[in-house]
Coordinates of C-alpha atoms in Angstrom, one line a residue:
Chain A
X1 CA 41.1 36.8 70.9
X2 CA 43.2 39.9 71.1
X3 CA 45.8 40.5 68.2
X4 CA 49.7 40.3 69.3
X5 CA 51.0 43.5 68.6
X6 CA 53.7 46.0 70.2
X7 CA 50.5 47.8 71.8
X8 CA 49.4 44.3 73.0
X9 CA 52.6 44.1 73.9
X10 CA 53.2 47.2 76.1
X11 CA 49.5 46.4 77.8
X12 CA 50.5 43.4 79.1
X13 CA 53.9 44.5 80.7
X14 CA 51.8 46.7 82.9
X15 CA 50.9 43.3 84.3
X16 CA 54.3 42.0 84.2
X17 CA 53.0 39.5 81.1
X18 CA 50.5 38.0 83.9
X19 CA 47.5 38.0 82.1
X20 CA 48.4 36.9 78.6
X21 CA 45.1 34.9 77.3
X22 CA 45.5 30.9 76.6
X23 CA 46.3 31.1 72.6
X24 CA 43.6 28.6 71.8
X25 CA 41.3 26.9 74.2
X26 CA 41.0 23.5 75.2
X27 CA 37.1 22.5 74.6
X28 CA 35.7 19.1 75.2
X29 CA 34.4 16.7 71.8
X30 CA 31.3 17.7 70.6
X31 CA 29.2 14.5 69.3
X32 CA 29.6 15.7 65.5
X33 CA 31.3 17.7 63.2
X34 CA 32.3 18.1 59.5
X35 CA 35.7 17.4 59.5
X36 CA 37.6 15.5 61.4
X37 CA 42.0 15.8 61.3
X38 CA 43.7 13.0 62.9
X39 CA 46.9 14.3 64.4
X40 CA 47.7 17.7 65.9
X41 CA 51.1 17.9 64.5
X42 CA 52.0 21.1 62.2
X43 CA 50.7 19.3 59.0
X44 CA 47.0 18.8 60.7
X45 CA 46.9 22.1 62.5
X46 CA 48.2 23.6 58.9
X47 CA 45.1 21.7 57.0
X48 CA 42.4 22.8 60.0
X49 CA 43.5 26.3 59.8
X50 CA 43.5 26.6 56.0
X51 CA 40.3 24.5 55.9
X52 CA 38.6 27.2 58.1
X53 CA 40.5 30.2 55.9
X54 CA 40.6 28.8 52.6
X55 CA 37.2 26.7 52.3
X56 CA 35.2 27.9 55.1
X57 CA 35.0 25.1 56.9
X58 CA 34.5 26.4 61.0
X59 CA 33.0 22.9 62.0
X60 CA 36.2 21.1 62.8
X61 CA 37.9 19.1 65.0
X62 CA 41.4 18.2 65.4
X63 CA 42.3 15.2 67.5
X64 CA 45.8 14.9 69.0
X65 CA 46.6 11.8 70.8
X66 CA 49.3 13.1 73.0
X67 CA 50.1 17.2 73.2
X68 CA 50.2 19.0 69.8
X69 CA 53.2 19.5 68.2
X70 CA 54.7 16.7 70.5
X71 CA 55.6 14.2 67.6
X72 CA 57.8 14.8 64.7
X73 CA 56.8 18.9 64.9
X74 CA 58.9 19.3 67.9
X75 CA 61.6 16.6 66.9
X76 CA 63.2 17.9 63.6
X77 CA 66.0 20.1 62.7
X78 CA 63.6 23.0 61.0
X79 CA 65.8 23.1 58.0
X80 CA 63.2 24.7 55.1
X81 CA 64.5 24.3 51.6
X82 CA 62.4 23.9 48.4
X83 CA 65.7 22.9 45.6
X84 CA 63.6 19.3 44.8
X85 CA 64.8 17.6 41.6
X86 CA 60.9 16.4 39.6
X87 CA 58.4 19.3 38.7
X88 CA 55.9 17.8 41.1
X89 CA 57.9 17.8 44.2
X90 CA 59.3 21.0 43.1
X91 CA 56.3 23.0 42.7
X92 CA 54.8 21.3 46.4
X93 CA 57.7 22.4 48.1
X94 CA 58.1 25.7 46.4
X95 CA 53.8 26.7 47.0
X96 CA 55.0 25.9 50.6
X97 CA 58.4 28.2 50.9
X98 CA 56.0 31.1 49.6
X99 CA 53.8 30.5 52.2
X100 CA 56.2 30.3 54.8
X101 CA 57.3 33.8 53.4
X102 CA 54.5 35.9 54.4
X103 CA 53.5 32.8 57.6
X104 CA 54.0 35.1 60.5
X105 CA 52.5 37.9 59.3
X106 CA 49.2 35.7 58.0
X107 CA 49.1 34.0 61.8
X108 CA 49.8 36.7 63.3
X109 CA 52.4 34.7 65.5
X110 CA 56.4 35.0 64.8
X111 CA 57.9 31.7 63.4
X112 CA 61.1 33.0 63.4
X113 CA 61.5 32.1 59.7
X114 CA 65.0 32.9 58.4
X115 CA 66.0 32.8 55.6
X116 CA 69.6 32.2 56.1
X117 CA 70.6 30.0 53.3
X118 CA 70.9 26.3 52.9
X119 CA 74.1 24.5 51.6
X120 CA 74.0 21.0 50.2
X121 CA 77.2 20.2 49.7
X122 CA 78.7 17.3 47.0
X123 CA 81.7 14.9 48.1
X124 CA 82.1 13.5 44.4
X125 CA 82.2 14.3 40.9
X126 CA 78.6 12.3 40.4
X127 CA 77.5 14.7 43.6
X128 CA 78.2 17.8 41.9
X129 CA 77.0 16.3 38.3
X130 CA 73.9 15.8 40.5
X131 CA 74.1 18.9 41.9
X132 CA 74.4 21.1 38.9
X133 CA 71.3 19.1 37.0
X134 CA 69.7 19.7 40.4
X135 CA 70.0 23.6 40.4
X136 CA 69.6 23.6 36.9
X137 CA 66.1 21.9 37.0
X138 CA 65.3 24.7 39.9
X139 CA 65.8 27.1 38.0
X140 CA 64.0 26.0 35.3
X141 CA 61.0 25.9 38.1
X142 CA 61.8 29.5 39.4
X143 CA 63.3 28.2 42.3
X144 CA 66.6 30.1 43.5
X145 CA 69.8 28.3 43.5
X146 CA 73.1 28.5 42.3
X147 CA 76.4 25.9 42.5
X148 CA 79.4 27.5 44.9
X149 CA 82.9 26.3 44.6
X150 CA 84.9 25.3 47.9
X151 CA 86.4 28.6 47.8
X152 CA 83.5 30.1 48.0
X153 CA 82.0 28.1 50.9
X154 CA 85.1 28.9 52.8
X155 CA 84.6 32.6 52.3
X156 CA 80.8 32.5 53.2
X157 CA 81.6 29.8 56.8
X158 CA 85.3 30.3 57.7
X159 CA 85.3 27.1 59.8
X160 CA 84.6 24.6 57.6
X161 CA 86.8 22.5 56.2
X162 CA 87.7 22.1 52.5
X163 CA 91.0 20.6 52.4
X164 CA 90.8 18.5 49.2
X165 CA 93.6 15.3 51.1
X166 CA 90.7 14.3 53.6
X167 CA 87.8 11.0 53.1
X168 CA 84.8 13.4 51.5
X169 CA 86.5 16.6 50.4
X170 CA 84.2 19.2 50.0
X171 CA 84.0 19.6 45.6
X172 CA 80.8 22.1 45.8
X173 CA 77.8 22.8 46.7
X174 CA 74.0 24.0 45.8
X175 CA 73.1 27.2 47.3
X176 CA 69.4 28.2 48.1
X177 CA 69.3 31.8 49.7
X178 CA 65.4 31.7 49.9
X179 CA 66.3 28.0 52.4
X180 CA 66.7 28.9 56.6
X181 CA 65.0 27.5 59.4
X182 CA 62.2 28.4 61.7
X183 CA 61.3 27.8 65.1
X184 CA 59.3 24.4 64.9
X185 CA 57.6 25.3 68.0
X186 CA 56.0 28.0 67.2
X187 CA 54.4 27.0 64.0
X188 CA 52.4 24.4 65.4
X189 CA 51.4 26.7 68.2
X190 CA 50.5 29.6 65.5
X191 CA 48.9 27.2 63.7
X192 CA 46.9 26.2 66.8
X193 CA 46.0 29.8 67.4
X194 CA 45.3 30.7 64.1
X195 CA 42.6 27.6 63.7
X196 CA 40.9 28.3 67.2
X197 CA 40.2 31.7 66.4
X198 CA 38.1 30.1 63.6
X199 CA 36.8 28.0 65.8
X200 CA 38.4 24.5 65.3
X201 CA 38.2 22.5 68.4
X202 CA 41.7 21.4 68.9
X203 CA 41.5 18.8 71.4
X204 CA 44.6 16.9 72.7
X205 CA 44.7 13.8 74.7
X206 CA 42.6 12.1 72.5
X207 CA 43.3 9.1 70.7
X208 CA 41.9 7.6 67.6
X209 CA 41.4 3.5 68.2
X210 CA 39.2 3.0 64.9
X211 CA 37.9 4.3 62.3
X212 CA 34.1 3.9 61.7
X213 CA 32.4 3.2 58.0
X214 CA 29.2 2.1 56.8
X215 CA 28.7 0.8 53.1
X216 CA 32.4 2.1 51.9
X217 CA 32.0 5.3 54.1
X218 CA 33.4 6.9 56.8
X219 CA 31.0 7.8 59.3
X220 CA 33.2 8.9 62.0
X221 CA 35.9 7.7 64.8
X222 CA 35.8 5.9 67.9
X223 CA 38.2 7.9 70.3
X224 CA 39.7 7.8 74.3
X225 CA 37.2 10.0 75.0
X226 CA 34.6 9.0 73.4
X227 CA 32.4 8.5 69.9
X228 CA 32.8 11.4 67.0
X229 CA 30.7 11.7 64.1
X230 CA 32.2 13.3 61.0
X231 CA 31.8 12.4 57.1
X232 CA 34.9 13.5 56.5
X233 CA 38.7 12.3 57.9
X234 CA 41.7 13.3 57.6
X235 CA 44.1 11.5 58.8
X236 CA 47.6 13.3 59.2
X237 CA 49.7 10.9 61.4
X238 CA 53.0 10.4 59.8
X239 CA 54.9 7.6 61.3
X240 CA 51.6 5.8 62.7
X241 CA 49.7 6.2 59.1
X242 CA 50.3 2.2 58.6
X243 CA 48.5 1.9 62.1
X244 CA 45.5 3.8 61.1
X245 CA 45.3 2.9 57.6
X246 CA 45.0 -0.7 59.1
X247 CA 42.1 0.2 61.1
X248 CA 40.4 1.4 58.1
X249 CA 41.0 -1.8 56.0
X250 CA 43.8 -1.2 53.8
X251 CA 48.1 -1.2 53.4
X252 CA 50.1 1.2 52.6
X253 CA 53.7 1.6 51.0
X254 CA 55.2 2.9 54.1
X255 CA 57.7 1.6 56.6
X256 CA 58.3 3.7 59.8
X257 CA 62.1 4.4 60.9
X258 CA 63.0 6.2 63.9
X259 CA 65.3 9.7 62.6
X260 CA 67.2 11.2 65.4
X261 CA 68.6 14.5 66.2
X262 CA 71.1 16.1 68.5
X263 CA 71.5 19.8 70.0
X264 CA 75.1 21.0 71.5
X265 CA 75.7 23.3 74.4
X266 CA 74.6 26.9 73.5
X267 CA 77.7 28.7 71.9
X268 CA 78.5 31.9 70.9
X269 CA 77.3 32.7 67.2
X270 CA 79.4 30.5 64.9
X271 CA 77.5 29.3 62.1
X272 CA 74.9 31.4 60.2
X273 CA 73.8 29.6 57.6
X274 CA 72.9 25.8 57.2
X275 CA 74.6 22.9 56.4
X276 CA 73.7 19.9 54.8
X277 CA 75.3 16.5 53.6
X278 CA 74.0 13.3 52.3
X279 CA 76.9 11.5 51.2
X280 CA 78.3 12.1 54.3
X281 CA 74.8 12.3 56.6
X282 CA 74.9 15.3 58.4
X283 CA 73.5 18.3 58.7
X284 CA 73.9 21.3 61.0
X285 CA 72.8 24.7 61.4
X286 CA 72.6 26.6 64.9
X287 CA 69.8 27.6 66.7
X288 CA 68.7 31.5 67.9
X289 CA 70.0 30.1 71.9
X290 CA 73.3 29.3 70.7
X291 CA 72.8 25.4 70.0
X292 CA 74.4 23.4 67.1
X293 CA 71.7 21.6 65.9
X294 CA 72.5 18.3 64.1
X295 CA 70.8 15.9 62.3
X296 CA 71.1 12.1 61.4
X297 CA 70.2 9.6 59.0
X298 CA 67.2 6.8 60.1
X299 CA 68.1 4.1 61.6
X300 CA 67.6 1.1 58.9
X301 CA 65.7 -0.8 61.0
X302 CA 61.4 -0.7 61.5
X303 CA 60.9 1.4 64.6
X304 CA 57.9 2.5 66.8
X305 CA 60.1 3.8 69.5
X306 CA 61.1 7.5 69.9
X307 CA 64.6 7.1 70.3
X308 CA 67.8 6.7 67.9
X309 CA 70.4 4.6 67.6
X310 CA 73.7 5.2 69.3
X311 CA 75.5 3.8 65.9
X312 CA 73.5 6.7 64.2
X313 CA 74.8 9.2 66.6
X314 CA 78.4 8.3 66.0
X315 CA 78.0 8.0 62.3
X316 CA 76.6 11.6 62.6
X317 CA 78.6 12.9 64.6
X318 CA 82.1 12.1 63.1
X319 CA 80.8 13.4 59.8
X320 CA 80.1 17.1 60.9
X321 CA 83.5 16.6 63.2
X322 CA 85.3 16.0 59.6
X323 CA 83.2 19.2 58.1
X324 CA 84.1 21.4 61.1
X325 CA 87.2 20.2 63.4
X326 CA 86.4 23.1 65.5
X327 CA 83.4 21.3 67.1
X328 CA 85.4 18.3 67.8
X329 CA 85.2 19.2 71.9
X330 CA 81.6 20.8 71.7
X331 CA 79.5 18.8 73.8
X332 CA 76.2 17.7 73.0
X333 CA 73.5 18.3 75.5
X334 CA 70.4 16.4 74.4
X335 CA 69.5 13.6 71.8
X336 CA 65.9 12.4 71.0
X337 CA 64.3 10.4 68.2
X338 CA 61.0 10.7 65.9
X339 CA 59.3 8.3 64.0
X340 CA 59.3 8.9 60.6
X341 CA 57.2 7.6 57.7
X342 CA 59.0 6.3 54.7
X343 CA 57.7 5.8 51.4
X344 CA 59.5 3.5 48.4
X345 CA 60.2 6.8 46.0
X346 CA 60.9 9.2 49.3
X347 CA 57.7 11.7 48.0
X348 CA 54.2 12.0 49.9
X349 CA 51.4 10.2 49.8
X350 CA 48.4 13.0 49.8
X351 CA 45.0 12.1 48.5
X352 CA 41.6 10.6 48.8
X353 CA 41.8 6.7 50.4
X354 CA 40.2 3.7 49.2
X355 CA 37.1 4.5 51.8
X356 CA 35.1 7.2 50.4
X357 CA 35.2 10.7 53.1
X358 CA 38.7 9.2 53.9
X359 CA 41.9 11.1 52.9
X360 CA 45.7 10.3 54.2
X361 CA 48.2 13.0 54.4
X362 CA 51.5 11.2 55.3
X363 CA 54.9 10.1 54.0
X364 CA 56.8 12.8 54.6
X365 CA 59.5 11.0 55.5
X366 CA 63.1 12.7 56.8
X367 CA 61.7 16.0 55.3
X368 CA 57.8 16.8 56.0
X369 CA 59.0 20.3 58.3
X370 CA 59.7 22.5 55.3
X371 CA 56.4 21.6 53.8
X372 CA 53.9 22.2 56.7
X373 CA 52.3 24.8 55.5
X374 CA 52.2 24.0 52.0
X375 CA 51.0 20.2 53.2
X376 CA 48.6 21.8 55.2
X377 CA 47.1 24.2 52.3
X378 CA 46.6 21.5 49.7
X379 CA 45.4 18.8 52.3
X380 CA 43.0 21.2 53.3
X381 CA 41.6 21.7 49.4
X382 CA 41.1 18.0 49.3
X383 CA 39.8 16.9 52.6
X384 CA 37.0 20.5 52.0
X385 CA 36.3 20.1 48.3
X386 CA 36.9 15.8 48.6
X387 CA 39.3 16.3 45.1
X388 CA 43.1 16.7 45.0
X389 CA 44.3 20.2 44.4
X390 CA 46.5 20.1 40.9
X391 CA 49.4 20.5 43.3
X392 CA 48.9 17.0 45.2
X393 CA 47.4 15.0 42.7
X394 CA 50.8 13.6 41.5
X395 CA 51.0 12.4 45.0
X396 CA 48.0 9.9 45.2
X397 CA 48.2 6.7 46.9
X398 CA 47.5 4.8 43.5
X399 CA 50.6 6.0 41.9
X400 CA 52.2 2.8 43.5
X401 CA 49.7 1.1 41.2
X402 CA 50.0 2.9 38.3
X403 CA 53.8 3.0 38.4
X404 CA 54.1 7.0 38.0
X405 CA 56.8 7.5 40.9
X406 CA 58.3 10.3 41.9
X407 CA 61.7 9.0 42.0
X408 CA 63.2 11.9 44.4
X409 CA 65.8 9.3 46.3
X410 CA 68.7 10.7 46.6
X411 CA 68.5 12.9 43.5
X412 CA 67.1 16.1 45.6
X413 CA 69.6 16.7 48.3
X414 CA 67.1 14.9 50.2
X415 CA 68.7 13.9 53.4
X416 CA 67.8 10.6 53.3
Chain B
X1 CA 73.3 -0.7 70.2
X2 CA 71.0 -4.2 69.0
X3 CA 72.8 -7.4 70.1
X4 CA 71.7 -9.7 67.3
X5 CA 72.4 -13.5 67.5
X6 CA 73.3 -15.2 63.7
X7 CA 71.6 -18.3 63.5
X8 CA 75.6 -19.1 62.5
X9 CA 77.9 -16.8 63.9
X10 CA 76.1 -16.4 67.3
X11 CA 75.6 -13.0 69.1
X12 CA 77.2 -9.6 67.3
X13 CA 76.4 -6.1 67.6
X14 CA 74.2 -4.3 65.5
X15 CA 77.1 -2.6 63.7
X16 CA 77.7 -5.9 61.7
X17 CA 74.2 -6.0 60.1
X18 CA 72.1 -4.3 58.0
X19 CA 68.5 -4.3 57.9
X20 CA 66.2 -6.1 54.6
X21 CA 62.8 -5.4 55.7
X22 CA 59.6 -7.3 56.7
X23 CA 60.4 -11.3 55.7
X24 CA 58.2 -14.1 54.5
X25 CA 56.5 -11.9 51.5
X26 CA 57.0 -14.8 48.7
X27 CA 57.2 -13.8 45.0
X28 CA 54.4 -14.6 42.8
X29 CA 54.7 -17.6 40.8
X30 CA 52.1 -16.8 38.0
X31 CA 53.6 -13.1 36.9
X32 CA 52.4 -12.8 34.1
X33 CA 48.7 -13.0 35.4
X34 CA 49.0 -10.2 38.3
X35 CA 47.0 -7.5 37.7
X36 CA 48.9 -3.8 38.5
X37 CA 47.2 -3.9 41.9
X38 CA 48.8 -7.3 42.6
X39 CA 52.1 -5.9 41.3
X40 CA 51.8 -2.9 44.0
X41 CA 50.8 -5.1 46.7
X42 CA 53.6 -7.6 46.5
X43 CA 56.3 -4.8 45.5
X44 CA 55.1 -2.0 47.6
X45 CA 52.7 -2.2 50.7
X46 CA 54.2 -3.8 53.7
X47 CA 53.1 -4.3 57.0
X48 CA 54.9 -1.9 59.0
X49 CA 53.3 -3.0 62.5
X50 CA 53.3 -1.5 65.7
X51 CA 54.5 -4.3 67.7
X52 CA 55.9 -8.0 66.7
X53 CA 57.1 -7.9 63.6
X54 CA 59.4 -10.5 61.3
X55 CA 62.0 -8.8 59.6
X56 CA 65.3 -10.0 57.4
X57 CA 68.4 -9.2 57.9
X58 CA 71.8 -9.5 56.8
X59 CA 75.0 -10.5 58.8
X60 CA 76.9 -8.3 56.3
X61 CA 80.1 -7.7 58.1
X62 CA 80.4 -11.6 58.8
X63 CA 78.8 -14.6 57.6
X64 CA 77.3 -12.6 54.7
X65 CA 74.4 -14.3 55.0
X66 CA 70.3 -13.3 55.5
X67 CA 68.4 -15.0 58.4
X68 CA 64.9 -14.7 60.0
X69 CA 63.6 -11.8 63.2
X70 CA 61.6 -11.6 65.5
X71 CA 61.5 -8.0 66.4
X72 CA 59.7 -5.6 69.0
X73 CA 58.8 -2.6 67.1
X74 CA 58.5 -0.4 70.2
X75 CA 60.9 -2.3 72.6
X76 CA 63.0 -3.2 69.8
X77 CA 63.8 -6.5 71.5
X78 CA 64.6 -9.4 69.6
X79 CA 62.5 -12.4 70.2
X80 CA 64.2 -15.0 68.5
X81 CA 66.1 -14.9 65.3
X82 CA 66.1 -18.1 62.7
X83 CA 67.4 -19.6 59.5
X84 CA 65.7 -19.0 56.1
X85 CA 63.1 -21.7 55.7
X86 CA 62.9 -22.5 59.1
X87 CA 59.4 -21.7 61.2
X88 CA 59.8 -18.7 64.1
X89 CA 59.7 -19.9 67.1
X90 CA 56.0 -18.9 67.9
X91 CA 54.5 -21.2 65.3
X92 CA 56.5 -24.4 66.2
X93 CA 54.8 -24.6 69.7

């Protein structure tokens, strides 16, 4: 596979871009392999490619049911952050900004990481007592942050409004520079490339229906298209991990909500940094076309369907209209939902299941996008070596019996 | 937007309600015998089909009461919805 550079680059536009090669191919299911992932979203494209880099492992397959990076990958509002409240979540997210820092370069395909900044702003003095713990406990993890005053929000995004008379006056806010956004899109399809040109078959259309063990082991999966051996699964299917995991023959603590999002009408560059609230749900940053992009809150109900709530939409909606009146007559061009996978103490679940060769990455919640790489490196450490990596063993599926939870609700800036 | 009959109040929009998860899990009697496992079972796992699904929820902005759903996960359409206590419709045929 040829290497995208400005000379690859300059090649192809003496073929007016005609002749670009597929960036990963599209075999057909061999009858075995050593690996299986379940779920070509970024988090199982992540683990496949850093199986194959990290741990060697070329004999992979990763089955997507639909197209990969159709789910929850393509549905999000690419917001990367790593300002978590509890060491464990702190140091997850954090091993995952530090990969995204040197991703594109590593995949050889541009994310369009950017570090622009990420506000979480505080409506109340309990938000900004929150807040300061918050980017005190940070710091304490060598994660960048720092509390801003109203008047210095103003100065950084002139159109945003901080008059104190209105509902949720703006009081403050945590600042993470290191925080931006990438292009979703692309890391799932540099992901993609990156694990074919180690020779994971990526192979889309191809639905898991159930899970096959002998004596407490996994001996493979019964697909669409067919029977595949594999000792080991991952299973990487966020808001469908309660499906799976009741094909295998146990439950988990996770309820699935539907968590929409919103893009505007391109407009000219207005807002170059992001935006986030969770007292009043919202959050907005702009996209490299022009877009506002906009995010809600789940819908409190159980959901399957991949679609929001018009309730949510208002609710969203007049809260950014209340942080910036100038958007008031912007119009908003598309709406779409994704199914997202909720856990009792809003952290991961990320370790070995109760069938031995089985592991479960999933959980993410509102806020898996920021951690796909990271996810995908530590996932890929278990599923290789079959024993969590220090960095996800917090996160075990047991913790729920052992009572150590990782009570990040609300306490994170987790838009919840 | 859900139109959601109260077994009392009769049919309201979704607005009025909020949502209290899967129903019919019954608290253990004996708690001072559950193991941790049991604990985390009745406190923690849930469900969470793809499909029918009986659900609680709470007419919050009215009766301030909790009743019984019947819910389409996928659809979302609501089956039936019916008092605490009572049997879903489903089971009584």
């Amino acid at each position: 596979m040829s290497k995208y550079s400005i000379f690859s680059l300059a090649r192809n536009a003496m073929s007016y871009h005609q002749n670009w090669a597929a960036a990963w191919r599209s075999p057909e299911p061999k009858q075995k392999y050593d690996a299986i992932i379940v779920g070509g979203g970024g988090h199982g494209l992540a683990t496949a490619y850093y199986m194959a880099k990290e741990h060697g492992m070329k004999n992979i397959a990763v089955l997507e049911k639909g197209w990969i990076g159709g789910g929850n990958t393509g549905r999000n509002t690419t917001i990367v952050r790593s300002n978590y409240l509890w060491d464990e979540s702190a140091h997850l997210y954090e091993k995952s900004m530090k990969l995204w820092e040197g991703l594109s370069q590593d995949l050889n395909y541009n994310v369009m990481f950017s570090q622009r900044g990420v506000y979480n702003l505080g409506h109340t003095l309990q938000d900004m007592r929150d807040i300061q713990r918050r980017v005190n406990a940070n710091r304490l993890n060598g994660i960048d942050g720092h509390v801003v005053t109203p008047q210095e929000i103003k100065a950084a995004i002139p159109h945003i409004n901080i008059d104190q008379g209105c509902r949720y006056p703006i009081m403050g806010a945590s600042f993470q520079p290191r925080g931006g956004v990438a292009r979703h899109d692309a890391v799932a399809w540099g992901f993609a490339r990156g694990a074919d040109k180690y020779g994971v078959d990526i192979i889309q259309n191809c639905e898991v229906t159930s899970i096959l063990q002998e004596n407490g082991a996994v001996t493979g999966v019964e697909t669409s298209r067919g029977k595949i051996m594999s000792p080991k699964v991952g299973v990487v299917v966020a808001g469908h991990c309660s499906v799976l995991a009741e094909m295998a023959g146990f439950r988990m603590p996770i309820e699935s909500h539907p968590l929409q999002a919103l893009v505007s009408e391109p407009i000219k560059p207005i807002l170059d940094t992001v935006v986030m609230s969770n007292a009043v749900h919202g959050y907005v940053s702009q996209s490299d076309k022009g877009d506002l992009v906009i995010g809600a809150g789940i819908d409190s109900y159980n959901g399957y369907g991949q679609r929001g709530s018009f309730s949510g939409i208002e609710h969203t909606v007049s809260a950014i209209v209340e942080l910036f009146p100038i958007f008031s007559r912007v119009r908003m061009n598309r709406q779409w939902g994704g199914i997202v996978d909720t856990t009792p103490d809003a952290c991961p679940i990320i370790g070995n299941a109760p069938v031995k060769g089985l592991y479960f990455n999933c959980g993410w919640g509102t806020g898996g996008f920021k951690a796909t790489p990271g996810s995908g490196w530590v996932f890929a450490h278990n599923v290789a070596t079959g024993q969590p990596h220090d960095l996800n063993r917090p996160f075990a599926l047991d913790r729920f019996v052992t009572g150590h939870l990782i009570d990040e609700h609300g306490a994170a800036g987790v838009a919840h | 937007m859900l139109l959601i009959e109260c077994p009392w109040c009769g049919k309201r929009d979704e607005s009025e309600f909020s949502y209290a998860g899967e129903a019919h899990i019954a608290r253990p009697l004996e708690t001072g015998k559950l193991s941790d496992a049991e604990w985390a079972d009745y406190l923690f796992m849930r469900k969470n089909p793809k499909g029918a699904h009986r659900e609680q929820w709470l007419h919050a902005a009215g009766c301030r009461r909790y009743f019984n759903a019947e819910r389409d996960t996928v659809s979302y359409q609501i089956k039936s919805t019916y008092k605490i206590g009572e049997t879903p419709s489903e089971d009584r045929a």
